[in-house]
Amino acid sequence: MTADTLRDDIVRILRDRVRVVVPSPDADLLDSGLLDSLGLVDFVAAVEREFHIVIDLSDLDLDDLRTVVSITELVRKKLS
Amino acid sequence: MTLRVLLIGQEAAGAQILRALAAASQHEVVAVLTQEPSSKGDPMSLAGVARALSIDVMHAGLVRETGFASLVRDRGVDVLLNVHSLHLVPDDVLEAPKIGAFNLHPGPLPEYAGLNTVGWAIYNGDAEYGVTVHWMVPRVDAGPIAFEARFPMDEAATALTLSAECTRRGVELLLDVLRCADAVPSRIPAHAQNLSRRRYYRRSSMPQEGRVDWSRSAAHIERLGRAFDYGPFTSPWGRLTTRLQSTAVEVAGLTRTGEPTNEPPGTPRLSKDGQLEVASADEWIRTQRLYVQGSQVEPSRLLEELWGRRTGPDAYP
């Protein structure tokens, strides 16, 4: 899976599962308020299901989830 | 009919219910009161969602000001909804809406009244939890129950994931209240709580005063860790604390290793992948992050400083 494909998948999950339309890959989803705590929990669960990976929320920094770019990197590491 | 709703709320739950009201009902939210009415650049906050819907936003503290009950009456409020707001609502305001005032409480009542109850339920090891919408009365979380949902507790639930589950289910309960109020208000359920079973958790209290007791079982310590776990957000209780030698250390992310130990409780060691593990009464417990004086520290560096030796698995104490 290429980085672009992975990023597109992340954008799609955000849009379809938590109804967040991302303005750009480096947009701050947290400071902008696009993703709140409830949305974040739902989003992580959706990513786990989609990619068959486990993401331990308590082992994350908020920066890991701040942008589509950082989320893509997180998922890429989990997949590898 | 169109109900006129006054929403007092905060946190994600407040924004969630407002979005649900906007999307799924014909009712009119006449105003929103929240702790941070002026938050800017935060479109998903309660204030941000309200502004996007052209709804009046006011500070939640206004609810305690003289004359607010008159404002509620003047605006023809049918239903007041209180969602995770920490501002106590005065008696005259509770009586001002035409139908009633309802509170969404993220816990089963009467067993879990008060604050931060999701963490307490995890700590207590309950197999079941719940969320409640009750009629508001002057005594906090003591009013008759309108609707509740009880559900099995996920064995891996953290305070964050359980809070999210309560919000998801609670929004549906609030919509049930409005459906009922819209149909036949007199038929909104009002089941009196058995207050002899009431337990009230105060804001200032937390399990074990936030300190890890390594002499307890691994299962107990792991529950304590999940009770404090709002990761990656900050717990309202802060981080758990412990002492290594005489150094105060904050720990986050306590998980069981499954590896038995006969070492004295509190004995630290460094795992092969560089994480700090500590002996409990029956099993090694793994820590995910360590902080000293607020700054995150590497386990190997911390142990080296405490014992002045080279680091490595089984090198300590």
PDB file of C-alpha atoms in Angstrom, chain A residues 18-20 29-45 56-65, chain B residues 12-13 15-16 19 40-45 158 160-161 163-165 167-168 229 231-233 252-253 255 288-289 291 296:
ATOM      1  CA  VAL A  18     -16.807  10.343  12.101  1.00  0.00           C
ATOM      2  CA  ARG A  19     -18.155  12.869   9.593  1.00  0.00           C
ATOM      3  CA  VAL A  20     -15.014  14.983   9.568  1.00  0.00           C
ATOM      4  CA  LEU A  29      -7.739  18.159  13.580  1.00  0.00           C
ATOM      5  CA  LEU A  30      -7.499  18.717  17.327  1.00  0.00           C
ATOM      6  CA  ASP A  31      -6.802  22.421  17.777  1.00  0.00           C
ATOM      7  CA  SER A  32      -9.345  23.187  15.067  1.00  0.00           C
ATOM      8  CA  GLY A  33     -11.875  21.135  17.016  1.00  0.00           C
ATOM      9  CA  LEU A  34     -12.641  18.965  13.998  1.00  0.00           C
ATOM     10  CA  LEU A  35     -11.987  15.879  16.112  1.00  0.00           C
ATOM     11  CA  ASP A  36     -13.194  15.843  19.708  1.00  0.00           C
ATOM     12  CA  SER A  37     -12.594  13.126  22.305  1.00  0.00           C
ATOM     13  CA  LEU A  38     -15.641  11.116  21.326  1.00  0.00           C
ATOM     14  CA  GLY A  39     -14.836  11.392  17.621  1.00  0.00           C
ATOM     15  CA  LEU A  40     -11.276  10.366  18.314  1.00  0.00           C
ATOM     16  CA  VAL A  41     -12.322   7.169  20.075  1.00  0.00           C
ATOM     17  CA  ASP A  42     -14.677   6.299  17.211  1.00  0.00           C
ATOM     18  CA  PHE A  43     -12.053   7.138  14.618  1.00  0.00           C
ATOM     19  CA  VAL A  44      -9.343   4.995  16.220  1.00  0.00           C
ATOM     20  CA  ALA A  45     -11.778   2.077  16.497  1.00  0.00           C
ATOM     21  CA  ASP A  56      -3.445   1.669  22.194  1.00  0.00           C
ATOM     22  CA  LEU A  57      -4.875   5.113  22.902  1.00  0.00           C
ATOM     23  CA  SER A  58      -3.009   5.379  26.165  1.00  0.00           C
ATOM     24  CA  ASP A  59       0.284   4.824  24.370  1.00  0.00           C
ATOM     25  CA  LEU A  60      -0.271   7.738  22.005  1.00  0.00           C
ATOM     26  CA  ASP A  61       0.614  11.371  22.122  1.00  0.00           C
ATOM     27  CA  LEU A  62      -1.974  13.783  20.831  1.00  0.00           C
ATOM     28  CA  ASP A  63       0.543  14.782  18.166  1.00  0.00           C
ATOM     29  CA  ASP A  64       0.219  11.282  16.678  1.00  0.00           C
ATOM     30  CA  LEU A  65      -3.395  12.088  15.877  1.00  0.00           C
TER      31      LEU A  65
ATOM     32  CA  ALA B  12     -17.852  16.700  23.568  1.00  0.00           C
ATOM     33  CA  ALA B  13     -21.148  15.441  24.974  1.00  0.00           C
ATOM     34  CA  ALA B  15     -21.684  19.358  21.221  1.00  0.00           C
ATOM     35  CA  GLN B  16     -22.888  15.869  20.354  1.00  0.00           C
ATOM     36  CA  ARG B  19     -25.670  18.309  16.662  1.00  0.00           C
ATOM     37  CA  LYS B  40     -12.884  30.772  18.830  1.00  0.00           C
ATOM     38  CA  GLY B  41     -11.410  28.636  16.120  1.00  0.00           C
ATOM     39  CA  ASP B  42     -13.071  25.603  17.641  1.00  0.00           C
ATOM     40  CA  PRO B  43     -15.951  24.730  15.333  1.00  0.00           C
ATOM     41  CA  MET B  44     -16.700  21.426  17.044  1.00  0.00           C
ATOM     42  CA  SER B  45     -16.908  22.819  20.575  1.00  0.00           C
ATOM     43  CA  THR B 158     -10.445   2.990  29.842  1.00  0.00           C
ATOM     44  CA  LEU B 160     -11.918   7.700  27.927  1.00  0.00           C
ATOM     45  CA  THR B 161     -13.565   4.871  26.028  1.00  0.00           C
ATOM     46  CA  SER B 163     -16.960   8.115  28.723  1.00  0.00           C
ATOM     47  CA  ALA B 164     -17.378   7.970  24.962  1.00  0.00           C
ATOM     48  CA  GLU B 165     -19.758   5.023  25.282  1.00  0.00           C
ATOM     49  CA  THR B 167     -22.053   9.934  25.541  1.00  0.00           C
ATOM     50  CA  ARG B 168     -23.109   7.829  22.572  1.00  0.00           C
ATOM     51  CA  ASP B 229      -6.489   6.514  31.545  1.00  0.00           C
ATOM     52  CA  GLY B 231      -5.052   8.802  26.909  1.00  0.00           C
ATOM     53  CA  PRO B 232      -4.120  10.615  24.835  1.00  0.00           C
ATOM     54  CA  PHE B 233      -6.107  13.266  26.707  1.00  0.00           C
ATOM     55  CA  ALA B 252       0.889   6.284  32.856  1.00  0.00           C
ATOM     56  CA  GLY B 253      -0.299   3.204  31.058  1.00  0.00           C
ATOM     57  CA  THR B 255      -0.561  -3.105  31.866  1.00  0.00           C
ATOM     58  CA  GLN B 288       4.236   2.865  29.344  1.00  0.00           C
ATOM     59  CA  ARG B 289       5.386   6.336  30.325  1.00  0.00           C
ATOM     60  CA  TYR B 291       7.376  11.540  34.302  1.00  0.00           C
ATOM     61  CA  GLN B 296       8.692  12.542  30.499  1.00  0.00           C
TER      62      GLN B 296
END
